[in-house]
XYZ file of C-alpha atoms in Angstrom:
302
model
C 110.490 108.774 165.383
C 112.862 110.779 162.550
C 111.355 112.715 159.562
C 111.210 111.173 155.999
C 114.359 112.814 155.306
C 116.242 111.499 157.987
C 114.803 107.895 157.299
C 115.689 107.307 153.498
C 119.020 107.865 153.437
C 119.660 105.292 156.594
C 117.297 102.789 154.748
C 119.499 102.958 151.747
C 122.774 102.451 154.173
C 121.105 99.386 155.890
C 119.403 97.390 153.222
C 121.599 96.809 150.239
C 125.171 97.281 149.614
C 124.292 97.667 145.941
C 122.223 100.682 146.716
C 123.997 103.991 146.688
C 123.631 105.937 149.716
C 123.509 109.374 148.266
C 123.821 110.866 144.877
C 126.713 112.388 145.863
C 128.747 109.068 145.989
C 127.825 108.325 142.483
C 130.434 110.854 141.173
C 133.138 108.876 143.460
C 134.120 106.474 140.625
C 137.378 105.973 138.699
C 137.847 106.452 134.972
C 137.340 102.433 134.450
C 133.810 102.376 136.319
C 135.236 100.810 139.371
C 134.008 102.204 142.557
C 136.440 104.615 144.612
C 137.504 104.277 148.064
C 135.128 107.170 149.065
C 132.224 105.263 147.548
C 133.187 102.048 149.288
C 133.013 103.762 152.615
C 129.911 105.391 152.016
C 128.037 102.066 151.096
C 129.535 100.377 153.661
C 127.390 99.574 156.790
C 127.633 97.085 159.973
C 125.237 94.994 158.499
C 128.209 93.296 156.530
C 129.496 91.943 159.897
C 126.977 89.338 159.470
C 129.437 87.439 157.048
C 131.772 86.831 160.053
C 129.356 86.073 162.302
C 128.381 83.288 159.803
C 132.018 81.991 159.582
C 132.786 82.473 162.918
C 129.698 80.353 164.110
C 130.639 77.820 161.730
C 134.191 77.880 162.747
C 132.856 77.555 166.618
C 130.622 74.507 165.579
C 133.588 72.829 163.898
C 135.889 73.584 167.073
C 133.006 71.929 169.250
C 132.829 69.001 167.155
C 136.393 68.394 167.204
C 136.623 68.468 171.414
C 134.935 65.290 171.254
C 137.708 63.271 169.545
C 137.479 60.785 172.643
C 133.916 59.992 172.242
C 133.443 56.456 171.238
C 130.020 57.078 169.405
C 130.277 56.744 165.692
C 128.915 59.981 164.936
C 131.947 61.872 166.390
C 134.332 59.435 164.780
C 132.550 60.456 161.412
C 133.317 64.457 162.044
C 136.977 63.513 163.123
C 138.072 62.056 159.810
C 137.604 65.665 158.157
C 140.979 67.282 157.970
C 141.716 70.005 160.880
C 143.023 72.147 158.308
C 139.810 73.195 156.919
C 138.525 74.565 160.382
C 141.811 76.753 160.346
C 141.039 77.828 157.059
C 137.565 78.642 158.187
C 138.720 80.528 161.207
C 141.491 82.335 159.462
C 139.065 83.571 156.653
C 136.562 84.956 159.435
C 139.556 86.771 160.963
C 140.631 88.069 157.960
C 137.489 89.422 156.680
C 136.440 90.732 160.373
C 139.868 92.679 160.287
C 139.165 94.064 157.045
C 135.587 95.175 157.548
C 136.646 96.668 161.069
C 139.550 98.400 159.326
C 137.020 100.114 156.769
C 134.470 100.589 159.307
C 136.925 102.542 161.492
C 137.694 104.817 158.244
C 133.793 105.382 157.844
C 133.651 106.555 161.344
C 136.406 108.845 160.564
C 135.321 110.100 157.353
C 131.614 109.829 157.239
C 130.441 110.014 160.798
C 127.375 111.656 159.734
C 126.446 108.315 157.575
C 127.434 106.314 161.013
C 125.161 108.528 163.033
C 122.327 108.193 160.636
C 122.950 104.568 160.631
C 122.750 104.198 164.332
C 119.556 106.122 164.876
C 117.597 104.082 162.290
C 115.169 101.657 163.950
C 116.972 98.675 161.813
C 120.485 99.614 161.478
C 121.071 100.552 164.922
C 120.747 97.014 165.697
C 123.303 95.893 163.350
C 125.895 98.023 165.473
C 126.063 94.787 167.755
C 127.077 92.610 164.654
C 130.881 93.518 164.678
C 131.092 92.751 168.618
C 129.407 89.456 168.193
C 131.803 88.380 165.438
C 134.686 89.266 167.339
C 133.464 87.249 170.298
C 132.489 84.164 168.240
C 136.153 84.567 166.752
C 137.747 84.453 169.992
C 135.655 81.628 171.439
C 136.386 79.527 168.442
C 140.274 80.350 168.169
C 142.126 77.209 167.749
C 145.136 77.825 169.794
C 145.191 78.058 173.307
C 144.698 81.813 174.418
C 146.461 82.948 178.091
C 143.586 83.505 180.443
C 144.429 87.140 181.225
C 144.654 87.864 177.529
C 141.440 86.049 176.993
C 139.591 87.731 179.821
C 140.882 91.182 178.834
C 139.507 90.991 175.307
C 136.301 89.129 176.642
C 135.799 92.616 178.633
C 136.640 94.795 175.754
C 134.466 93.191 173.377
C 131.508 93.103 176.085
C 131.505 96.613 177.038
C 130.289 98.113 174.165
C 127.547 95.402 174.129
C 126.304 96.722 177.433
C 126.754 100.291 176.169
C 124.430 99.584 173.285
C 121.931 97.697 175.398
C 121.664 101.056 178.034
C 121.278 102.862 174.741
C 118.939 100.816 172.909
C 116.681 99.608 175.654
C 116.826 102.997 177.401
C 115.038 104.562 174.052
C 112.272 101.425 174.202
C 111.314 102.387 177.687
C 111.700 106.479 177.919
C 111.292 107.872 174.013
C 107.986 108.063 172.748
C 108.640 107.992 169.233
C 111.057 105.045 169.915
C 108.997 102.692 171.647
C 109.369 98.927 171.147
C 105.878 98.646 170.098
C 106.754 101.286 167.236
C 110.382 100.620 166.291
C 110.587 96.697 166.781
C 111.573 94.329 164.036
C 112.989 91.056 163.668
C 116.577 92.475 163.389
C 116.064 93.749 167.167
C 116.693 90.093 168.196
C 120.576 90.948 167.103
C 120.799 92.804 170.410
C 119.347 89.811 172.335
C 122.084 87.531 170.565
C 124.608 90.095 171.364
C 124.165 89.399 175.228
C 123.844 85.781 174.794
C 127.088 85.396 173.177
C 128.821 87.630 175.698
C 127.043 85.450 178.422
C 128.543 82.330 176.694
C 132.082 83.899 176.410
C 132.154 84.922 180.088
C 130.900 81.466 181.202
C 134.292 80.374 179.484
C 136.483 82.301 181.231
C 134.940 81.323 184.750
C 132.984 84.398 185.454
C 129.733 82.960 186.080
C 128.048 85.672 187.760
C 128.734 88.369 184.732
C 127.499 85.454 182.663
C 124.402 85.204 184.299
C 123.730 88.944 184.471
C 124.195 89.063 180.825
C 122.172 85.971 179.993
C 119.233 87.364 182.043
C 119.428 90.564 180.275
C 119.295 89.131 176.775
C 116.847 86.537 177.700
C 114.245 89.015 179.304
C 114.375 91.074 176.277
C 114.216 88.315 173.927
C 110.750 87.542 175.655
C 109.358 90.927 175.395
C 110.534 91.132 171.815
C 108.938 87.880 170.791
C 105.744 88.753 172.294
C 105.959 92.350 170.493
C 106.556 90.922 167.480
C 104.455 87.866 167.639
C 101.281 90.124 168.126
C 102.278 92.264 164.699
C 101.582 95.533 166.044
C 101.013 98.293 163.368
C 103.756 101.144 163.020
C 104.698 103.463 160.754
C 108.127 101.668 160.390
C 107.771 99.033 157.471
C 109.935 96.277 157.709
C 111.906 96.326 153.961
C 110.987 93.036 151.927
C 114.864 92.708 151.412
C 115.285 92.101 155.014
C 112.848 89.117 155.060
C 115.790 86.702 155.868
C 116.094 88.494 159.080
C 112.907 86.433 160.234
C 114.989 83.491 161.048
C 116.480 85.401 163.691
C 113.424 83.780 165.646
C 115.026 80.595 166.229
C 118.913 81.715 166.474
C 117.904 83.557 169.696
C 116.862 80.703 171.688
C 119.491 78.508 170.300
C 122.000 80.693 171.193
C 120.599 80.955 174.806
C 120.595 77.013 174.794
C 124.141 77.378 174.544
C 124.657 80.227 176.756
C 122.961 78.512 179.644
C 124.792 75.229 178.732
C 128.154 76.980 179.256
C 126.959 78.615 182.565
C 125.566 75.396 183.927
C 128.244 72.751 182.606
C 125.829 70.597 181.633
C 123.124 70.367 178.685
C 120.472 70.416 181.330
C 116.590 70.911 181.470
C 116.398 74.491 180.480
C 118.972 74.036 177.582
C 116.909 71.539 175.922
C 113.864 73.576 176.455
C 115.165 76.500 174.723
C 116.732 73.754 172.013
C 113.329 72.425 171.386
C 111.846 75.937 171.266
C 114.219 76.931 168.579
C 113.738 73.824 166.736
C 110.034 74.540 166.757
C 110.483 77.923 165.341
C 112.727 76.692 162.700
C 110.192 74.107 161.502
C 107.388 76.648 161.693
C 109.411 79.453 159.546
C 110.241 76.624 156.848
C 106.968 75.453 156.594
C 105.108 78.843 156.326
C 107.823 79.533 153.539
C 107.128 76.310 151.713
C 103.145 76.906 152.108
C 103.870 80.263 150.663
C 105.456 78.678 147.337
C 102.611 77.463 145.396
C 100.689 80.642 146.289
C 103.532 82.635 144.741
C 103.549 80.286 141.670
C 99.693 80.803 141.185
C 100.208 84.429 140.994
């Protein structure tokens, strides 16, 4: 892949917001010890958009629950008691954070394009390039107000095209570049690219573009199967997965759960394929939680 000199700074960009991206950034501090604007831009990376994904996903969940007000089941009545202002605050918070991060990242691209390029070429950081588009698609889908159809469709295409462009670039490298074969650079964070395709498929299905939704779904799900088999085998590679990124293992059940929702949006009902994907994600979730609980006594013994 890349030499050590190219990997080390990009690892610092991707892994931790508390880690400086270069020794040069340490000099960009104010007299009171606070980080300067230049230091903020150098330490910023696309992984911060995971915050927006989490908030917008919760807003979408709240919106889905609120759409069942006419349901006679007591479970839904319990959710309807919750104040709607909480959903508006949650959605507004996700929009404000996404807008702030987007503005800062545009500045980063303008003034520190070399760091953005290094981040994009890294085997972990490149996958986070999907995160901004995923977050904005989820924000669009969870919008509390009624968006005009033509405006909704236009935003859907604007946010989905970059995901397709990233697919061509990333998946093409897996096929054609010797040092970037999936067996070499594959890691749990690679599943973010799959989630991006599935989110785009779900939003497209909401606009009525069933064929486009099916195409994005098939692209994402096919690569999820390939990723799952590759990561399950634990092939050895020179690119070790950092310990600080261990929470990314929970993306294993995020992808099939998102596929379940996307297929439900495409088919219109929660049919057998959606249930199969849901139970797969549930099994993977239980497996990951169980494996972590088993390791806790082992760590205490040490």
